[in-house]
Amino acid sequence: MTRTALPRVVLRKNLGRAIRRGHPWIYRDAVTAPDGLADGALVFVVDADRKAIARGFWDARSPIAVRVVATADEAEEVGADVDAAVDARLGAALARRLAFIDRAQTDTFRWVHGEADRLPGIHVDLYGPAAVVRADGAGARAFYRDLPARLAAAARARGVALTAVVERGQRDDQRDEGGAGASWGVLPAGELDVRENGVRFGVDLAHGQKGGLFLDQRDNRALVRQLASGRRVLNLFGYTGGFSIYAALGGAVETTTVDVAAPAIEAARRNFTRNGLDGAGAAPARLVAEDAFAFLERAAAQGTRWDLVISDPPSFAPNERALPAALRAYTRLHRLCAAVTEPGGLFCAASCSSHVRPDAFLETVAAGARAAGRTFTLVELRGAAACHPSLPAFPEGEYLKFAQGHIS
Ligand SMILES: C[S@@+](CC[C@H](N)C(=O)[O-])C[C@H]1O[C@@H](n2cnc3c(N)ncnc32)[C@H](O)[C@@H]1O
């Protein structure tokens, strides 16, 4: 497709500089477009003076009308064959991960992290021989046509054999939590066994609401393994036991995992067994299917305390409007967490909401601790694992915060 053949979308706002610097989203109120543009159509973005700014694909309904595929300076890369450029980027994204991930230890990781991999609007997670794809809207689904077969080809070219691709629904933020349905190949029946840093997990990609793992926390789980020795560990919003299992493998004297979803707690039980953490001599592992706030209120009232507390809730702020309520909810959560952390103990607080910026999040940790009569001292503010990179010009893509520190 040549440049002149593309439909033209004209910027109504002065966004040329931000786009050239690498911001990949153009909102609907910022453009004038021809009527009837189809989802996924490649468009040519020009400024009010008709100067070339970028190429991107159109979404007829999303608030993000255009996702930028190439700036004007990079137009040659996309050139005449857009599909070939996408295939090259799929392959390059996998090669970048394989350069630092040892697949003998870790065969589950994020292969494509959307905008940061220059593949805007899609995320692809690898679980052993299966890939899970999430497209953000109808525009992305149409633009990346035949994606399962193209993923399989890109994987094969880099020595990874894909046997199934599952497509999932859209979700806020960058985490895969949608419903399932195998769209290509064959998934094995039951849970698929995967490895992360040598730790074994079962994932059920075909059934259930949340069959996979939260792969963005891989490096933070590894940190918890280092911190856990000799400690009593409380893992709130624990899902299928990730942080708890790493803590037990790191020498925690006991773990308590709390999640409101009973199926996740049952999966956590199976994951403890998978890692040989259920026999005689294993550290006690308490698994609790309950609302984390109710659990914490009761534990605080009873004066129960832990040496290491981890909190990794779902996003409290799905949009900017929800931000004030979300900050109040984080502060309340962090007050309760600080109240049940032994003075001298450790607290790891996470937030996966991109609308909550790092300094505002840290203030909820500090304010929560103060409200509990404690002090939180930050040791390190971490983010997502390296297979979830980000663009400096695109802060919206940097969503995960993981604050690790002391409670005194
Ligand atoms: C971001 S995930 C946690 C991922 C986990 N830390 C891991 O490493 O695998 C959030 C979890 O919170 C759970 N959840 C949501 N609301 C909850 C609540 N009110 N109380 C307890 N768990 C809740 C969900 O079921 C989900 O498993």
XYZ file of N, CA and C in Angstrom, residues 83-197:
345
model
N 2.157 -5.864 6.467
C 2.152 -7.178 7.110
C 3.576 -7.684 7.319
N 4.449 -7.433 6.353
C 5.845 -7.877 6.501
C 6.508 -7.128 7.658
N 6.187 -5.838 7.796
C 6.769 -5.059 8.903
C 6.275 -5.603 10.237
N 4.993 -5.948 10.324
C 4.452 -6.517 11.568
C 5.129 -7.852 11.860
N 5.282 -8.699 10.841
C 5.940 -10.001 11.053
C 7.364 -9.809 11.568
N 8.062 -8.828 10.995
C 9.445 -8.576 11.436
C 9.450 -8.134 12.897
N 8.482 -7.323 13.283
C 8.436 -6.847 14.680
C 8.067 -7.985 15.632
N 7.173 -8.872 15.200
C 6.833 -10.036 16.046
C 8.090 -10.863 16.311
N 8.854 -11.093 15.254
C 10.073 -11.893 15.392
C 11.100 -11.191 16.254
N 11.256 -9.874 16.059
C 12.253 -9.119 16.827
C 11.879 -9.104 18.314
N 10.589 -8.989 18.607
C 10.146 -8.955 20.014
C 10.480 -10.281 20.699
N 10.279 -11.392 19.992
C 10.593 -12.699 20.585
C 12.114 -12.843 20.758
N 12.867 -12.421 19.740
C 14.337 -12.531 19.827
C 14.868 -11.727 21.009
N 14.286 -10.535 21.252
C 14.745 -9.717 22.395
C 14.542 -10.462 23.706
N 13.398 -11.157 23.867
C 13.152 -11.907 25.119
C 14.093 -13.105 25.230
N 14.265 -13.813 24.111
C 15.081 -15.030 24.167
C 16.544 -14.707 24.463
N 16.933 -13.431 24.260
C 18.318 -13.042 24.557
C 18.579 -13.008 26.063
N 17.541 -12.837 26.887
C 17.808 -12.787 28.338
C 16.996 -13.799 29.143
N 16.070 -14.495 28.517
C 15.281 -15.479 29.262
C 15.810 -16.880 28.964
N 16.128 -17.608 30.021
C 16.593 -18.989 29.888
C 15.349 -19.883 29.884
N 15.009 -20.404 28.716
C 13.746 -21.148 28.599
C 13.751 -22.460 29.380
N 14.931 -22.939 29.753
C 14.964 -24.155 30.575
C 14.391 -23.839 31.961
N 14.554 -22.586 32.404
C 14.053 -22.171 33.726
C 12.702 -21.455 33.629
N 12.513 -20.700 32.558
C 11.341 -19.832 32.405
C 10.769 -20.021 31.005
N 9.672 -20.792 30.926
C 9.082 -20.976 29.586
C 7.757 -20.223 29.461
N 7.519 -19.303 30.410
C 6.325 -18.459 30.318
C 6.736 -17.003 30.523
N 6.418 -16.152 29.567
C 6.804 -14.733 29.631
C 5.989 -13.966 28.595
N 6.012 -12.640 28.727
C 5.303 -11.807 27.736
C 6.170 -11.672 26.497
N 5.602 -12.063 25.382
C 6.321 -12.004 24.087
C 6.127 -10.631 23.447
N 4.906 -10.135 23.431
C 4.636 -8.828 22.813
C 3.964 -7.935 23.846
N 4.600 -6.782 24.126
C 4.019 -5.839 25.070
C 3.608 -4.578 24.302
N 2.706 -4.802 23.355
C 2.006 -3.720 22.653
C 2.894 -2.608 22.150
N 2.520 -1.407 22.552
C 3.149 -0.179 22.065
C 4.666 -0.213 22.239
N 5.146 -0.777 23.364
C 6.590 -0.762 23.637
C 7.354 -1.663 22.671
N 6.668 -2.618 22.047
C 7.303 -3.466 21.032
C 6.946 -3.003 19.624
N 6.401 -1.788 19.526
C 6.002 -1.212 18.236
C 4.913 -2.055 17.565
N 4.136 -2.724 18.385
C 2.998 -3.508 17.907
C 1.787 -3.029 18.705
N 1.342 -1.778 18.440
C 0.330 -1.172 19.302
C -0.971 -1.952 19.300
N -1.577 -2.050 20.489
C -2.917 -2.644 20.582
C -2.952 -4.144 20.772
N -1.800 -4.817 20.853
C -1.845 -6.259 21.148
C -0.827 -6.631 22.227
N -1.223 -7.642 23.009
C -0.320 -8.250 23.975
C -0.328 -9.742 23.728
N 0.847 -10.347 23.793
C 0.945 -11.793 23.589
C 1.775 -12.378 24.724
N 1.201 -13.349 25.431
C 1.916 -14.052 26.499
C 2.183 -15.481 26.054
N 3.374 -15.964 26.357
C 3.752 -17.333 26.000
C 3.665 -18.210 27.243
N 2.984 -19.329 27.133
C 2.905 -20.317 28.217
C 3.397 -21.635 27.645
N 4.673 -21.935 27.780
C 5.208 -23.150 27.183
C 4.885 -23.150 25.695
N 4.133 -24.155 25.208
C 3.849 -24.235 23.779
C 2.601 -23.453 23.347
N 1.989 -22.697 24.260
C 0.750 -21.976 23.921
C 0.958 -20.468 24.040
N 0.286 -19.711 23.169
C 0.328 -18.251 23.255
C -1.069 -17.739 23.547
N -1.148 -16.703 24.372
C -2.424 -16.049 24.661
C -2.334 -14.629 24.116
N -3.311 -14.255 23.281
C -3.302 -12.958 22.604
C -4.449 -12.105 23.133
N -4.176 -10.850 23.390
C -5.256 -9.916 23.692
C -5.142 -8.719 22.767
N -6.227 -8.439 22.020
C -6.253 -7.268 21.144
C -7.114 -6.205 21.806
N -6.597 -4.965 21.860
C -7.340 -3.872 22.492
C -8.273 -3.239 21.474
N -9.410 -3.892 21.239
C -10.433 -3.295 20.381
C -10.485 -3.874 18.977
N -11.573 -3.484 18.283
C -11.843 -4.034 16.945
C -10.803 -3.564 15.924
N -10.255 -2.353 16.121
C -9.246 -1.855 15.190
C -8.021 -2.760 15.193
N -7.554 -3.098 16.382
C -6.365 -3.968 16.484
C -6.679 -5.358 15.950
N -7.871 -5.866 16.276
C -8.215 -7.223 15.786
C -8.188 -7.264 14.256
N -8.685 -6.196 13.617
C -8.727 -6.182 12.143
C -7.337 -5.923 11.553
N -6.563 -5.064 12.206
C -5.248 -4.705 11.645
C -4.297 -5.901 11.651
N -4.304 -6.638 12.787
C -3.392 -7.789 12.888
C -4.114 -9.044 12.396
N -4.418 -9.098 11.112
C -5.197 -10.229 10.614
C -4.345 -11.505 10.610
N -5.039 -12.637 10.773
C -4.370 -13.959 10.773
C -3.249 -14.043 11.806
N -3.437 -13.387 12.936
C -2.350 -13.322 13.903
C -1.899 -14.693 14.412
N -2.807 -15.630 14.740
C -2.325 -16.918 15.267
C -1.323 -17.607 14.339
N -1.638 -17.672 13.063
C -0.719 -18.354 12.134
C 0.593 -17.586 12.015
N 0.515 -16.265 12.088
C 1.732 -15.461 11.962
C 2.604 -15.601 13.205
N 1.946 -15.724 14.374
C 2.708 -15.960 15.607
C 3.419 -17.305 15.537
N 2.681 -18.316 15.054
C 3.270 -19.659 14.975
C 4.497 -19.640 14.069
N 4.409 -18.908 12.955
C 5.545 -18.844 12.025
C 6.720 -18.102 12.661
N 6.434 -16.988 13.348
C 7.512 -16.209 13.980
C 8.188 -17.035 15.073
N 7.391 -17.805 15.830
C 7.962 -18.640 16.900
C 8.836 -19.732 16.297
N 8.298 -20.413 15.259
C 9.034 -21.517 14.615
C 10.400 -21.016 14.130
N 10.426 -19.825 13.549
C 11.677 -19.277 13.007
C 12.724 -19.056 14.105
N 12.256 -18.971 15.369
C 13.206 -18.765 16.473
C 13.284 -19.968 17.392
N 12.898 -21.122 16.873
C 13.091 -22.378 17.605
C 12.058 -22.644 18.685
N 10.925 -21.924 18.660
C 9.869 -22.148 19.657
C 8.686 -22.798 18.935
N 8.289 -23.970 19.399
C 7.175 -24.678 18.752
C 5.863 -24.293 19.439
N 4.998 -23.600 18.717
C 3.675 -23.242 19.255
C 2.674 -24.301 18.829
N 1.862 -24.779 19.781
C 0.828 -25.748 19.404
C -0.578 -25.170 19.544
N -0.718 -24.022 20.199
C -2.057 -23.436 20.360
C -1.955 -21.932 20.563
N -2.957 -21.205 20.071
C -3.088 -19.765 20.338
C -4.499 -19.521 20.851
N -4.584 -18.813 21.974
C -5.876 -18.505 22.604
C -6.088 -17.004 22.493
N -7.277 -16.578 22.056
C -7.564 -15.145 21.976
C -8.467 -14.758 23.131
N -8.128 -13.644 23.786
C -8.889 -13.207 24.949
C -9.516 -11.841 24.735
N -10.488 -11.538 25.627
C -11.179 -10.249 25.544
C -10.315 -9.116 26.056
N -10.820 -7.907 25.850
C -10.093 -6.709 26.227
C -10.221 -6.457 27.724
N -9.227 -5.772 28.281
C -9.227 -5.428 29.699
C -8.511 -4.118 29.911
N -8.815 -3.453 31.038
C -8.070 -2.234 31.348
C -6.632 -2.593 31.671
N -5.782 -1.586 31.663
C -4.377 -1.770 32.004
C -3.754 -2.863 31.144
N -2.664 -3.392 31.585
C -1.884 -4.219 30.657
C -1.893 -5.691 31.016
N -2.755 -6.104 31.929
C -2.685 -7.483 32.383
C -3.744 -8.332 31.714
N -3.396 -9.579 31.504
C -4.298 -10.507 30.842
C -5.234 -11.135 31.870
N -6.513 -10.778 31.822
C -7.458 -11.352 32.774
C -8.772 -11.730 32.111
N -8.842 -11.656 30.792
C -10.137 -11.809 30.122
C -10.620 -13.243 30.001
N -11.740 -13.449 29.331
C -12.275 -14.787 29.123
C -11.498 -15.508 28.036
N -11.696 -16.816 27.900
C -10.819 -17.604 27.037
C -11.547 -18.221 25.851
N -10.820 -18.921 25.008
C -11.355 -19.649 23.864
C -10.227 -19.924 22.896
N -9.823 -21.201 22.708
C -8.707 -21.517 21.818
C -9.096 -21.188 20.386
N -8.254 -20.445 19.673
C -8.631 -20.026 18.328
C -7.765 -20.681 17.266
N -6.702 -21.324 17.659
C -5.795 -21.945 16.682
C -5.083 -23.088 17.381
N -4.959 -24.209 16.709
C -4.236 -25.344 17.282
C -5.048 -26.039 18.364
N -4.351 -26.817 19.162
C -5.034 -27.639 20.175
C -4.365 -27.426 21.529
N -5.202 -27.097 22.518
C -4.697 -26.983 23.882
C -4.766 -28.339 24.545
N -3.776 -28.691 25.364
C -3.893 -29.952 26.099
C -5.059 -29.872 27.080
N -5.683 -31.018 27.363
C -6.786 -31.032 28.328
C -6.220 -30.739 29.721
N -6.997 -30.027 30.535
C -6.586 -29.746 31.908
C -5.523 -28.675 31.985
N -4.812 -28.665 33.114
C -3.827 -27.604 33.314
C -2.538 -27.883 32.547
N -1.976 -26.799 32.030
C -0.689 -26.875 31.332
C 0.383 -26.546 32.367
N 1.443 -27.353 32.405
C 2.534 -27.131 33.357
C 3.534 -26.152 32.775
N 3.790 -25.039 33.461
C 4.813 -24.101 32.966
C 5.825 -23.827 34.076
N 6.945 -23.231 33.687
C 8.028 -22.933 34.637
C 8.334 -21.443 34.606
N 8.576 -20.900 35.795
C 9.027 -19.514 35.892
C 10.156 -19.488 36.910
N 11.344 -19.116 36.502
C 12.530 -19.173 37.378
C 12.652 -20.548 38.031
